Amino acid sequence: MISILIIGNGNVASHLYSALLKAANVRVLKISSRNITEIPKADISIIAVSDDAIATVSSKITNSLVVHTSGSFPMESLQNKTNKGVFYLLQTFSKEKAIDFSKIPICLEAANAKDYLLLEMLAKKLSNHVYSVHSEQRKALHLAAVFVNNFTNHLFTIGKNICESNQLPFEILQPLIEETVDKIKTLSPEKAQTGPAVRNDQKTIENHLDMLHLKQQKIYTTLTKSIQNGN
Amino acid sequence: MISILIIGNGNVASHLYSALLKAANVRVLKISSRNITEIPKADISIIAVSDDAIATVSSKITNSLVVHTSGSFPMESLQNKTNKGVFYLLQTFSKEKAIDFSKIPICLEAANAKDYLLLEMLAKKLSNHVYSVHSEQRKALHLAAVFVNNFTNHLFTIGKNICESNQLPFEILQPLIEETVDKIKTLSPEKAQTGPAVRNDQKTIENHLDMLHLKQQKIYTTLTKSIQNGN
């Protein structure tokens, strides 16, 4: 039996708590970061709070192994005097949307091999995709996630706005969006690239720019140039 | 029995031909656009060639109803003297990847109601998602498709490059990419937006910019500003 303490109230804390409740040979407790005067003992204490609160929260924990779940903060941002590590879930969590934990990449880091093995043992109870990722790599992953998740989602918003300005339902784009993602399972995105930019179809590009307002034009031009010049 | 002639050799022509071969009460024939001296008769002639060839190819067809499959060209770009229409498949086609036609949005336009009904009858043999879309709307759809397909795919390429520069496999981003798309089935993309831009987390934004080369910085800044200012 391994004992886990989760500190936090956000989406990561809640989803992780639910997942660990179902894991075998795990005892899990979750507390709020607001009221941490008496901190229960645990084999692994997982701090799942906003990045800015990691230092303060960790400084109050005396348990043997303390990890955070942040993609962008290094392991050293933990201020506990005991052992440190990172337990980063590379996924986007929404409040009311259940998620299949077995597919979530879990990126681990620890200051020593023994702690790493403990984290790995825990991670493998949750997911089939466990990676050893050091702080620099994790920062890069977090950055890549901004491109493939945050920015991609924003392009979907623009697509939706274009549809709605033309009395078309956004659902009409859904099959295309799904195929865009499905394609890169078998084809690298470089090879899957299509469209006026990669064809250098200047006439279509000009027609498209004419249909966009200034801010959208800037996105269109920037991405078109990047497609044309490689990256 | 309805007779269909497809003119073209590309992905759209090939996929459409395969799909129509399986449709009930349809006789379909496909010819190359290179050799169109003797054009077989058909109830609907579907020109699935590159945009620039539509005018020339259509000018040689005397069949009763001639349609093209282009997203960006208006119906009037057809140069046949007979009836005109559009049969636009809103999907990205790859040579060797089979696709479920029943989910493809088919966007129809015709100069008269009788022709529209004929196109609709054909489209419904292939797909459950048939839309009446006039030329201006279709141009907008094609533009929206560039954002949600071409540009999104390019962001995936950047994500892949960031992974590979840091000795990480691109597969590690796949679950996040899938969830990004899965989320907008139940949540509008505006509401699904997360990340440093929408949180206005200036410190993370600066850290990210430090990790990017100039061209990627431009994309990062342009999309971050657009997320922050609405669109």
CSV table of N, CA and C in Angstrom, one decimal, chain B residues 67-120:
chain,number,residue,atom,x,y,z
B,67,VAL,N,-21.1,20.1,-63.0
B,67,VAL,CA,-20.8,20.7,-61.7
B,67,VAL,C,-19.3,20.6,-61.5
B,68,HIS,N,-18.7,21.5,-60.7
B,68,HIS,CA,-17.4,21.3,-60.2
B,68,HIS,C,-17.3,21.0,-58.7
B,69,THR,N,-16.1,20.7,-58.2
B,69,THR,CA,-16.0,20.3,-56.8
B,69,THR,C,-15.1,21.2,-56.1
B,70,SER,N,-14.9,22.4,-56.6
B,70,SER,CA,-14.0,23.4,-56.0
B,70,SER,C,-14.6,24.2,-54.8
B,71,GLY,N,-13.8,24.4,-53.8
B,71,GLY,CA,-14.3,25.2,-52.6
B,71,GLY,C,-14.2,26.6,-52.9
B,72,SER,N,-13.2,27.0,-53.7
B,72,SER,CA,-12.9,28.5,-53.8
B,72,SER,C,-13.4,29.1,-55.1
B,73,PHE,N,-13.8,28.3,-56.1
B,73,PHE,CA,-14.3,28.9,-57.4
B,73,PHE,C,-15.8,29.0,-57.4
B,74,PRO,N,-16.3,30.1,-57.9
B,74,PRO,CA,-17.8,30.2,-58.0
B,74,PRO,C,-18.4,29.3,-59.0
B,75,MET,N,-19.6,29.0,-58.9
B,75,MET,CA,-20.3,28.2,-59.9
B,75,MET,C,-20.2,28.8,-61.3
B,76,GLU,N,-20.1,30.1,-61.4
B,76,GLU,CA,-20.0,30.8,-62.7
B,76,GLU,C,-18.7,30.6,-63.4
B,77,SER,N,-17.7,30.0,-62.7
B,77,SER,CA,-16.4,29.7,-63.4
B,77,SER,C,-16.6,28.6,-64.4
B,78,LEU,N,-17.7,27.9,-64.3
B,78,LEU,CA,-17.9,26.8,-65.3
B,78,LEU,C,-18.3,27.4,-66.6
B,79,GLN,N,-17.7,26.9,-67.7
B,79,GLN,CA,-17.9,27.6,-69.0
B,79,GLN,C,-18.7,26.8,-70.0
B,80,ASN,N,-19.4,25.7,-69.5
B,80,ASN,CA,-20.3,25.0,-70.3
B,80,ASN,C,-21.6,25.8,-70.6
B,81,LYS,N,-22.2,25.5,-71.8
B,81,LYS,CA,-23.4,26.3,-72.2
B,81,LYS,C,-24.7,25.7,-71.5
B,82,THR,N,-24.6,24.6,-70.9
B,82,THR,CA,-25.7,23.9,-70.3
B,82,THR,C,-25.8,24.3,-68.8
B,83,ASN,N,-26.6,23.5,-68.1
B,83,ASN,CA,-26.8,23.9,-66.7
B,83,ASN,C,-25.6,23.7,-65.8
B,84,LYS,N,-25.5,24.5,-64.7
B,84,LYS,CA,-24.3,24.5,-63.9
B,84,LYS,C,-24.7,24.2,-62.4
B,85,GLY,N,-23.7,23.7,-61.7
B,85,GLY,CA,-23.8,23.5,-60.2
B,85,GLY,C,-22.5,23.2,-59.6
B,86,VAL,N,-22.6,23.0,-58.3
B,86,VAL,CA,-21.4,22.7,-57.5
B,86,VAL,C,-21.6,21.5,-56.6
B,87,PHE,N,-20.6,20.7,-56.4
B,87,PHE,CA,-20.7,19.5,-55.6
B,87,PHE,C,-19.4,19.5,-54.8
B,88,TYR,N,-19.4,20.2,-53.7
B,88,TYR,CA,-18.2,20.4,-52.9
B,88,TYR,C,-18.1,19.5,-51.7
B,89,LEU,N,-17.1,18.7,-51.6
B,89,LEU,CA,-16.9,17.8,-50.5
B,89,LEU,C,-16.0,18.5,-49.5
B,90,LEU,N,-16.5,18.8,-48.3
B,90,LEU,CA,-15.7,19.6,-47.4
B,90,LEU,C,-14.9,18.6,-46.5
B,91,GLN,N,-13.8,18.1,-47.1
B,91,GLN,CA,-12.9,17.1,-46.5
B,91,GLN,C,-11.5,17.2,-47.1
B,92,THR,N,-10.5,16.7,-46.4
B,92,THR,CA,-9.2,16.6,-46.9
B,92,THR,C,-9.0,15.1,-47.3
B,93,PHE,N,-8.5,14.9,-48.6
B,93,PHE,CA,-8.4,13.5,-49.1
B,93,PHE,C,-6.9,13.2,-49.3
B,94,SER,N,-6.5,12.1,-48.8
B,94,SER,CA,-5.2,11.6,-49.1
B,94,SER,C,-5.3,10.4,-50.0
B,95,LYS,N,-4.2,10.2,-50.8
B,95,LYS,CA,-4.2,9.1,-51.8
B,95,LYS,C,-4.6,7.8,-51.2
B,96,GLU,N,-3.8,7.4,-50.2
B,96,GLU,CA,-4.0,6.0,-49.7
B,96,GLU,C,-4.8,5.8,-48.4
B,97,LYS,N,-5.5,6.8,-48.1
B,97,LYS,CA,-6.3,6.7,-46.8
B,97,LYS,C,-7.8,6.7,-47.1
B,98,ALA,N,-8.4,5.6,-46.8
B,98,ALA,CA,-9.8,5.4,-47.0
B,98,ALA,C,-10.6,6.4,-46.1
B,99,ILE,N,-11.7,6.8,-46.5
B,99,ILE,CA,-12.5,7.8,-45.7
B,99,ILE,C,-14.0,7.4,-45.7
B,100,ASP,N,-14.6,7.7,-44.6
B,100,ASP,CA,-16.0,7.3,-44.4
B,100,ASP,C,-16.8,8.4,-45.1
B,101,PHE,N,-17.3,8.2,-46.3
B,101,PHE,CA,-18.1,9.2,-47.0
B,101,PHE,C,-19.4,9.6,-46.3
B,102,SER,N,-19.9,8.7,-45.5
B,102,SER,CA,-21.2,9.1,-44.8
B,102,SER,C,-21.1,10.3,-43.9
B,103,LYS,N,-19.9,10.6,-43.5
B,103,LYS,CA,-19.7,11.7,-42.6
B,103,LYS,C,-19.2,13.0,-43.2
B,104,ILE,N,-18.9,12.9,-44.5
B,104,ILE,CA,-18.4,14.1,-45.2
B,104,ILE,C,-19.5,15.1,-45.5
B,105,PRO,N,-19.4,16.3,-45.1
B,105,PRO,CA,-20.3,17.4,-45.5
B,105,PRO,C,-20.3,17.6,-47.0
B,106,ILE,N,-21.4,17.5,-47.7
B,106,ILE,CA,-21.4,17.7,-49.1
B,106,ILE,C,-22.2,19.0,-49.3
B,107,CYS,N,-21.6,20.0,-49.9
B,107,CYS,CA,-22.2,21.4,-50.1
B,107,CYS,C,-22.6,21.5,-51.5
B,108,LEU,N,-23.9,21.8,-51.7
B,108,LEU,CA,-24.5,21.8,-53.0
B,108,LEU,C,-24.9,23.2,-53.5
B,109,GLU,N,-24.8,23.4,-54.7
B,109,GLU,CA,-25.3,24.7,-55.3
B,109,GLU,C,-25.8,24.3,-56.7
B,110,ALA,N,-26.9,24.9,-57.2
B,110,ALA,CA,-27.3,24.7,-58.6
B,110,ALA,C,-28.1,25.9,-59.0
B,111,ALA,N,-28.0,26.2,-60.4
B,111,ALA,CA,-28.7,27.4,-60.9
B,111,ALA,C,-30.2,27.3,-60.9
B,112,ASN,N,-30.7,26.0,-60.8
B,112,ASN,CA,-32.2,25.9,-60.7
B,112,ASN,C,-32.6,24.8,-59.8
B,113,ALA,N,-33.8,24.8,-59.3
B,113,ALA,CA,-34.3,23.9,-58.3
B,113,ALA,C,-34.3,22.5,-58.7
B,114,LYS,N,-34.6,22.2,-60.0
B,114,LYS,CA,-34.7,20.8,-60.5
B,114,LYS,C,-33.3,20.2,-60.4
B,115,ASP,N,-32.3,21.0,-60.8
B,115,ASP,CA,-30.9,20.5,-60.8
B,115,ASP,C,-30.4,20.3,-59.3
B,116,TYR,N,-30.9,21.2,-58.5
B,116,TYR,CA,-30.5,21.1,-57.1
B,116,TYR,C,-31.0,19.7,-56.5
B,117,LEU,N,-32.3,19.4,-56.8
B,117,LEU,CA,-32.9,18.2,-56.3
B,117,LEU,C,-32.1,17.0,-56.8
B,118,LEU,N,-31.7,17.0,-58.1
B,118,LEU,CA,-30.9,15.9,-58.7
B,118,LEU,C,-29.6,15.8,-57.9
B,119,LEU,N,-28.9,16.9,-57.7
B,119,LEU,CA,-27.6,16.8,-56.9
B,119,LEU,C,-27.9,16.3,-55.5
B,120,GLU,N,-28.9,16.8,-54.9
B,120,GLU,CA,-29.2,16.4,-53.5
B,120,GLU,C,-29.5,14.9,-53.5
